[in-house]
PDB file of C-alpha atoms and ligand atoms in Angstrom:
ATOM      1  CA  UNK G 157     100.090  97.361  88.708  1.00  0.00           C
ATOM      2  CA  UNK G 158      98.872  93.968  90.481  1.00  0.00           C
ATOM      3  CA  UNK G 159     100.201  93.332  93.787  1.00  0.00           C
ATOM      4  CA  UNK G 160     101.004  96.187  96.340  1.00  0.00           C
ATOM      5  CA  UNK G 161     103.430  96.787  98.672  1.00  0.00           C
ATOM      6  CA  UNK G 162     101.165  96.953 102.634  1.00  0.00           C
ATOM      7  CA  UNK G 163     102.355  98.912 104.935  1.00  0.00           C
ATOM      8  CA  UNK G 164     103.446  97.596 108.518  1.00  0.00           C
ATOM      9  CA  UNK G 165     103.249  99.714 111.552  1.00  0.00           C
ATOM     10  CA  UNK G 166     104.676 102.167 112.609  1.00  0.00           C
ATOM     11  CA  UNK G 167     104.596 103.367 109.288  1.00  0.00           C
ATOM     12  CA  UNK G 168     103.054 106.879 109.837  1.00  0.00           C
ATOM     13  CA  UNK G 169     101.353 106.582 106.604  1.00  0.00           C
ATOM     14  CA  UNK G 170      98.867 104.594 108.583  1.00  0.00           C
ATOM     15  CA  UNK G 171      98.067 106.985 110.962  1.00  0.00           C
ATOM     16  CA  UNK G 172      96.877 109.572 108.147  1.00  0.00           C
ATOM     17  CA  UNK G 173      92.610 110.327 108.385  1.00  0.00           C
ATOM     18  CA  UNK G 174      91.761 109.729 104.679  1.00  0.00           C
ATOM     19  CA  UNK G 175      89.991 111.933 102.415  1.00  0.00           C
ATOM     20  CA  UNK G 176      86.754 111.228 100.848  1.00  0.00           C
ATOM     21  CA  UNK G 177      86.736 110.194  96.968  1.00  0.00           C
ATOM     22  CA  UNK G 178      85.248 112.898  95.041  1.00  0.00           C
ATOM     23  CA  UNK G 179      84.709 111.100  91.640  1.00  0.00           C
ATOM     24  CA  UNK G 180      84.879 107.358  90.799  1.00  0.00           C
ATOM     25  CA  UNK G 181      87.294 107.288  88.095  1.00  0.00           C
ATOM     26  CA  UNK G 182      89.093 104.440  85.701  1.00  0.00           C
ATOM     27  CA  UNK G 183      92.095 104.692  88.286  1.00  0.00           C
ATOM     28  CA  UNK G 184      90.155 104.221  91.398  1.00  0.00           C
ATOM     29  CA  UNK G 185      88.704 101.229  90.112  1.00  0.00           C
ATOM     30  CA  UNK G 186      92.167 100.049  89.043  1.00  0.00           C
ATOM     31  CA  UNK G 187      93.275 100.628  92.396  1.00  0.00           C
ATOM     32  CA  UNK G 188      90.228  98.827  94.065  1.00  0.00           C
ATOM     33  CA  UNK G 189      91.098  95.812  91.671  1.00  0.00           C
ATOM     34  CA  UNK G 190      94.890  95.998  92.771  1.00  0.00           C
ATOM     35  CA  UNK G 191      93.859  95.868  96.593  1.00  0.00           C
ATOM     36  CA  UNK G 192      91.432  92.785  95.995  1.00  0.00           C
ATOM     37  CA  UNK G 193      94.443  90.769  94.057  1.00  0.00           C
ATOM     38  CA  UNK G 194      96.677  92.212  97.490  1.00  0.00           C
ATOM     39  CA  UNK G 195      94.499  91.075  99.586  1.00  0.00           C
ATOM     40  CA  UNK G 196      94.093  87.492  97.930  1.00  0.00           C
ATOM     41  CA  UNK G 197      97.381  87.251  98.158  1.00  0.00           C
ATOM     42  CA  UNK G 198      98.677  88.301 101.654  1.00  0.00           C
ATOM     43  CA  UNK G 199      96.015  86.553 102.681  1.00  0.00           C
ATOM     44  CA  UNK G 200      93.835  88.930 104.290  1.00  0.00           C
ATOM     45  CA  UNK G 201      90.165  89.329 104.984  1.00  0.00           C
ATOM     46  CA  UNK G 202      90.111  93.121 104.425  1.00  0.00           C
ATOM     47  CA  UNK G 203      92.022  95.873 103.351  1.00  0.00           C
ATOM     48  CA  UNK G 204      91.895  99.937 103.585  1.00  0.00           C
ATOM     49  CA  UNK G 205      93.247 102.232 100.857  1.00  0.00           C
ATOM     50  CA  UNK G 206      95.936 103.568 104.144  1.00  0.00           C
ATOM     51  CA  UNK G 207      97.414 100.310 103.645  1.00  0.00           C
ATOM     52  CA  UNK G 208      98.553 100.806 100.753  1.00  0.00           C
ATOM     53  CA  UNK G 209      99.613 104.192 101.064  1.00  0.00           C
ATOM     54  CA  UNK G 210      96.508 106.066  99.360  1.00  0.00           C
ATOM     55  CA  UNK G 211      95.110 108.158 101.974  1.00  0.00           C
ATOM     56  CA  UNK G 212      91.553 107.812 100.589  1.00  0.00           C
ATOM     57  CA  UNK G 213      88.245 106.142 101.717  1.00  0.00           C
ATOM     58  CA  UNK G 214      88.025 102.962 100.029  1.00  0.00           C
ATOM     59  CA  UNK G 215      88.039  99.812 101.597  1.00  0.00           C
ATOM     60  CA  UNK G 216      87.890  96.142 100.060  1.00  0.00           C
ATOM     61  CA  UNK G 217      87.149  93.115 101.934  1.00  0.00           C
ATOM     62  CA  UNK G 218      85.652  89.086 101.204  1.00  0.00           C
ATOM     63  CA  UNK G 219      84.706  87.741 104.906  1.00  0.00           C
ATOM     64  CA  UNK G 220      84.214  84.474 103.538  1.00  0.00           C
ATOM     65  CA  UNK G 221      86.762  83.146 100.845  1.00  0.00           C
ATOM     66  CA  UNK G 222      89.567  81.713 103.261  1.00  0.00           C
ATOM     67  CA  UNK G 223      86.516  79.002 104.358  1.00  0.00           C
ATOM     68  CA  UNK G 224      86.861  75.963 102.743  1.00  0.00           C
ATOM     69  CA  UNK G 225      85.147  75.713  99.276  1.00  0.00           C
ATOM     70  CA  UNK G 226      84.229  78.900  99.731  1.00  0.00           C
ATOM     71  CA  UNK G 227      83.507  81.048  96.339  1.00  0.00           C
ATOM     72  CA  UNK G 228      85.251  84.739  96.608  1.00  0.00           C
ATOM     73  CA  UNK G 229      82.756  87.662  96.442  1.00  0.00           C
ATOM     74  CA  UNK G 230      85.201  90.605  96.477  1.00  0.00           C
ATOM     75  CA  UNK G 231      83.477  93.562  98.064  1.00  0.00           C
ATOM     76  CA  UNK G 232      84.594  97.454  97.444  1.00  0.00           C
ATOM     77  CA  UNK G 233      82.972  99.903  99.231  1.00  0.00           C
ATOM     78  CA  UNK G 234      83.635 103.749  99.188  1.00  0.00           C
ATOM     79  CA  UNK G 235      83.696 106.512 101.353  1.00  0.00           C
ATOM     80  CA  UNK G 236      81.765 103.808 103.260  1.00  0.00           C
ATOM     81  CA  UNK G 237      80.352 104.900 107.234  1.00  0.00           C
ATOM     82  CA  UNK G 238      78.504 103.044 109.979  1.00  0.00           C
ATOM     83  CA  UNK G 239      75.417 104.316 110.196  1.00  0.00           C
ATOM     84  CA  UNK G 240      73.707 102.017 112.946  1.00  0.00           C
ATOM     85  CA  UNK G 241      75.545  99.906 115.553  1.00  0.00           C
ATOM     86  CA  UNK G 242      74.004  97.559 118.437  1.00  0.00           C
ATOM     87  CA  UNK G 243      75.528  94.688 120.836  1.00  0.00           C
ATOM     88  CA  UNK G 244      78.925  93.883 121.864  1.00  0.00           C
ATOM     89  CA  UNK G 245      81.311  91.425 120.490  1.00  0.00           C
ATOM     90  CA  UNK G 246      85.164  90.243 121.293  1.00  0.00           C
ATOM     91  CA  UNK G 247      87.021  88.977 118.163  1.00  0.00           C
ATOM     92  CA  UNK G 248      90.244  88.311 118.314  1.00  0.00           C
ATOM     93  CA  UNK G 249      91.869  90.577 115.450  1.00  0.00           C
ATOM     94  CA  UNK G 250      94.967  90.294 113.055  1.00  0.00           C
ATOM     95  CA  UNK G 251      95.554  93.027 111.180  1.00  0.00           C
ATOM     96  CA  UNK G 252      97.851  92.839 107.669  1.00  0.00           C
ATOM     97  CA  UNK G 253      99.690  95.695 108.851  1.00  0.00           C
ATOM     98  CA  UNK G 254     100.445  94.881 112.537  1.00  0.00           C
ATOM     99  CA  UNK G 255     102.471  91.815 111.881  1.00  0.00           C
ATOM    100  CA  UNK G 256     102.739  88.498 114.414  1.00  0.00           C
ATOM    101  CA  UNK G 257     100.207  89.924 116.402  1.00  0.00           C
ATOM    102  CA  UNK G 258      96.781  89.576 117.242  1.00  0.00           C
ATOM    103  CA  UNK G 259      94.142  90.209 120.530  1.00  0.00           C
ATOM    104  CA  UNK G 260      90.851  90.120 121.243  1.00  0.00           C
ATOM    105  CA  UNK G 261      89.146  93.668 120.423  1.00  0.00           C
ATOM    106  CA  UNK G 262      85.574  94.526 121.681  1.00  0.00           C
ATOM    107  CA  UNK G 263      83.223  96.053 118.924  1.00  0.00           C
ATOM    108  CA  UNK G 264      79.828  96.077 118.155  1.00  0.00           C
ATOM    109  CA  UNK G 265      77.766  93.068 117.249  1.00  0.00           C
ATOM    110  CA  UNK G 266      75.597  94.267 114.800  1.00  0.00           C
ATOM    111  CA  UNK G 267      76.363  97.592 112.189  1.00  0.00           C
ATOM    112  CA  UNK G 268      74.688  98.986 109.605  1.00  0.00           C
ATOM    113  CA  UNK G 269      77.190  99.836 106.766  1.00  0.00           C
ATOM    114  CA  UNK G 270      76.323 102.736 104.018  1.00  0.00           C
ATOM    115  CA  UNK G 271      78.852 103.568 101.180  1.00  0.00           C
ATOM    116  CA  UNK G 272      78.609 103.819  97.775  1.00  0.00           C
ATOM    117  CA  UNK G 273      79.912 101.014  95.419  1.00  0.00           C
ATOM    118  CA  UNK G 274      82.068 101.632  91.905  1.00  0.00           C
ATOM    119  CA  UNK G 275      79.591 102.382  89.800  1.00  0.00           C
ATOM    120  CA  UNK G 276      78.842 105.314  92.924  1.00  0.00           C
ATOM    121  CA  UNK G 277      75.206 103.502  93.633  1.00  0.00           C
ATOM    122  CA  UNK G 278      74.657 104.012  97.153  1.00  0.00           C
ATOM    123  CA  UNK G 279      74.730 100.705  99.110  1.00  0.00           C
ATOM    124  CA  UNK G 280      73.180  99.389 102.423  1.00  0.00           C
ATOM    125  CA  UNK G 281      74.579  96.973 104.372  1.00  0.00           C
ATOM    126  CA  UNK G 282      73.473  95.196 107.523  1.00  0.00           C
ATOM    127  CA  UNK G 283      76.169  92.720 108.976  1.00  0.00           C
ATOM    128  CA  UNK G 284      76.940  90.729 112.123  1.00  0.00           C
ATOM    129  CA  UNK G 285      79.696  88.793 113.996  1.00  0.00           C
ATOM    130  CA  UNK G 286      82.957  88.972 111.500  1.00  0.00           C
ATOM    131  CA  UNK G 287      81.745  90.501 108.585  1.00  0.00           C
ATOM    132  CA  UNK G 288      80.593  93.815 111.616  1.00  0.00           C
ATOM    133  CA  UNK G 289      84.175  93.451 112.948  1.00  0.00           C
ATOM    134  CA  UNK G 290      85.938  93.835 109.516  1.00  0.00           C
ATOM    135  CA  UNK G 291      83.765  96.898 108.658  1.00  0.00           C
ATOM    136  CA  UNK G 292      84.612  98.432 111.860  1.00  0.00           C
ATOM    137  CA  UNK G 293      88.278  97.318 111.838  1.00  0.00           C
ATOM    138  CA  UNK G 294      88.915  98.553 107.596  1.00  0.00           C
ATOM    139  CA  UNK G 295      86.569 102.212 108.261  1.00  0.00           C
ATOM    140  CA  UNK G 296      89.367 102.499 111.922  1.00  0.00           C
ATOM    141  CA  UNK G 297      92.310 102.610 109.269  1.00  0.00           C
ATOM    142  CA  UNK G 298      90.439 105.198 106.939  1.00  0.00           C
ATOM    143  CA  UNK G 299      90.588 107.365 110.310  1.00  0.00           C
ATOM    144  CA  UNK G 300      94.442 106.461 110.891  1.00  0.00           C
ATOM    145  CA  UNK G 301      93.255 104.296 113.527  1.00  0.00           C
ATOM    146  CA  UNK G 302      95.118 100.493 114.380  1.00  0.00           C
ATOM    147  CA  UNK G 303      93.604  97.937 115.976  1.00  0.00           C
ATOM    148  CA  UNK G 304      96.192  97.683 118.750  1.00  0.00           C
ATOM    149  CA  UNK G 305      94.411 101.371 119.853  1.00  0.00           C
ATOM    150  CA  UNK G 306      91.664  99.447 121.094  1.00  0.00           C
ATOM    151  CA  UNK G 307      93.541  97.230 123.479  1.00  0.00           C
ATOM    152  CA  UNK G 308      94.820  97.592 127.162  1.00  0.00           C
ATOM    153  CA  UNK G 309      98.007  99.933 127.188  1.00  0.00           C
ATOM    154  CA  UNK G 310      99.990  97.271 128.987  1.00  0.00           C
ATOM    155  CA  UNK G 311      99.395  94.673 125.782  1.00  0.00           C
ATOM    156  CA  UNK G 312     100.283  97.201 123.453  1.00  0.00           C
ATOM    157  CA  UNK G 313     103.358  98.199 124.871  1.00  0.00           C
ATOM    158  CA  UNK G 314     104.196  94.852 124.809  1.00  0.00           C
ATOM    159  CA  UNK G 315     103.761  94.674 121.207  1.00  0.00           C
ATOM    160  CA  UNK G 316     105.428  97.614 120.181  1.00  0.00           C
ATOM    161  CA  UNK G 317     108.715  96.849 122.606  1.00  0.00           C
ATOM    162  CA  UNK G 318     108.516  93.342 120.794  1.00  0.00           C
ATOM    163  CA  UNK G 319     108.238  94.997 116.933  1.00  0.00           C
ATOM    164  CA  UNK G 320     110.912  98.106 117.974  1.00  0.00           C
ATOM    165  CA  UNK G 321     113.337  95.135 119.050  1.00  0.00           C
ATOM    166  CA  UNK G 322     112.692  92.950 116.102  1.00  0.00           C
ATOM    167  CA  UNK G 323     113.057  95.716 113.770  1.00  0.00           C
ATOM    168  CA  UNK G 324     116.463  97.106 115.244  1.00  0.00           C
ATOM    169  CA  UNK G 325     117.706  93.854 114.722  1.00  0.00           C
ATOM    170  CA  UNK G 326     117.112  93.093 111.299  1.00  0.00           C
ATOM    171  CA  UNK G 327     118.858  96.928 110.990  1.00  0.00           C
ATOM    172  CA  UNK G 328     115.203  98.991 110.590  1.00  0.00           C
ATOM    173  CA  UNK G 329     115.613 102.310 111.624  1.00  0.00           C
ATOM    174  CA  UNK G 330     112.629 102.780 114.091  1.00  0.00           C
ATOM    175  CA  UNK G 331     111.752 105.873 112.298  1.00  0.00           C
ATOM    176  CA  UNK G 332     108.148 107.683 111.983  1.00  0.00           C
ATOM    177  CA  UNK G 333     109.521 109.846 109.156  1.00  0.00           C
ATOM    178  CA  UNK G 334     108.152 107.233 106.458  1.00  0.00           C
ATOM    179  CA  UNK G 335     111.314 107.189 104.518  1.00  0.00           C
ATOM    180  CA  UNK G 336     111.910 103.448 104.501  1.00  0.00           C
ATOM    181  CA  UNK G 337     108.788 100.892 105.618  1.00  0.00           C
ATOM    182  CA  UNK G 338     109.799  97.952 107.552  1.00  0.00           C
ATOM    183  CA  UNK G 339     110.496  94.999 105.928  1.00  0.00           C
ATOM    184  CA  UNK G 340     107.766  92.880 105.057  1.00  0.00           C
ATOM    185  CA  UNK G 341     106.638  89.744 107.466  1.00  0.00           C
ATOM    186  CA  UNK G 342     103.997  87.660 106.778  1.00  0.00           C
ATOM    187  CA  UNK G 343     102.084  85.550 109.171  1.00  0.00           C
ATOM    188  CA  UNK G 344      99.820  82.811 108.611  1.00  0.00           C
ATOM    189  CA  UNK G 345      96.155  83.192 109.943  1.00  0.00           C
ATOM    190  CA  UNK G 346      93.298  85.744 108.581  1.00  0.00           C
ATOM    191  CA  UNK G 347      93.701  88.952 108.559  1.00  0.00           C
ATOM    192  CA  UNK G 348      92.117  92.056 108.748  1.00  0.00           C
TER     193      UNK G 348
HETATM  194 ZN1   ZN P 425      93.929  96.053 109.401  1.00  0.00          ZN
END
């Protein structure tokens, strides 16, 4: 395996709730070592098992590599919930699936972030600012949920008008039956 194809909206397969993961297995680890090496690549901050087209609840992320001289400390976290959230925060949010957009989302400041990790040890994590904001944003796309559902209506249409016009022109067939993804863009900036 290696790198994997993500998904761009409106992809349906990204609007799918996920299922927990039963048992840790050699392929799930595989799979969590195939989204890190994704993620690296794109480059993203974050990335949820929808993404990739596995409707399951497993989520990677490193909030800190893209900084500069930053080490990478690859995170995978699974069937991972918020337990505990406080405060309010507006980020604005990319998202590796929503391409050549981003807007500011409101979410809370500080969450408290319970999973279990690969070896299936159960794992506590308290976070703040970005590192809340991916959590929130990755455990959204295990529900089938996009950023651009937390925006205003009227900035969201605007998007989607934008993405249905760029799409019809490059001959995408604006399609939610799945059969063909978009085309792939990439952006520059972090994502989500
Ligand atoms: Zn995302």
């Amino acid at each position: 395996m290696g790198i994997l194809d993500v998904l761009h909206f409106p992809d349906p397969r990204l609007r799918r709730p996920s299922e927990p993961i039963e048992k840790i297995t050699d392929e799930l680890h595989q799979l969590a070592a195939d989204m890190l090496e994704t993620m690296y690549d794109e480059p993203g901050i974050g990335l949820a098992a929808p993404q990739i087209g596995a409707s399951i609840r497993l989520i990677v992320l490193d909030t800190q590599w893209t900084e500069d001289d930053a080490d990478r400390k690859p995170c995978v976290f699974v069937n991972p919930e918020i337990v505990e959230r406080s405060g309010s925060v507006v980020w604005n949010e990319g998202c590796l699936s929503v391409p050549d957009f981003s807007a500011d989302v409101k979410r809370a400041e500080h969450v408290v972030l319970r999973a279990l990790d690969l070896e299936g040890r159960e794992v506590v994590e308290t976070a703040s600012g970005l590192r809340a904001v991916c959590f929130q944003h990755e455990i959204d796309h295990l529900d089938g949920v996009l950023f651009i559902d937390r925006i205003s209506r009227l900035k969201r249409n605007l998007y989607v008008g934008k993405r249905k016009k760029l799409l019809e022109e490059e001959g995408e067939r604006w399609t939610s039956s799945g059969e063909r993804p978009p085309a792939p863009l990439r952006t520059p900036g972090t994502k989500l």
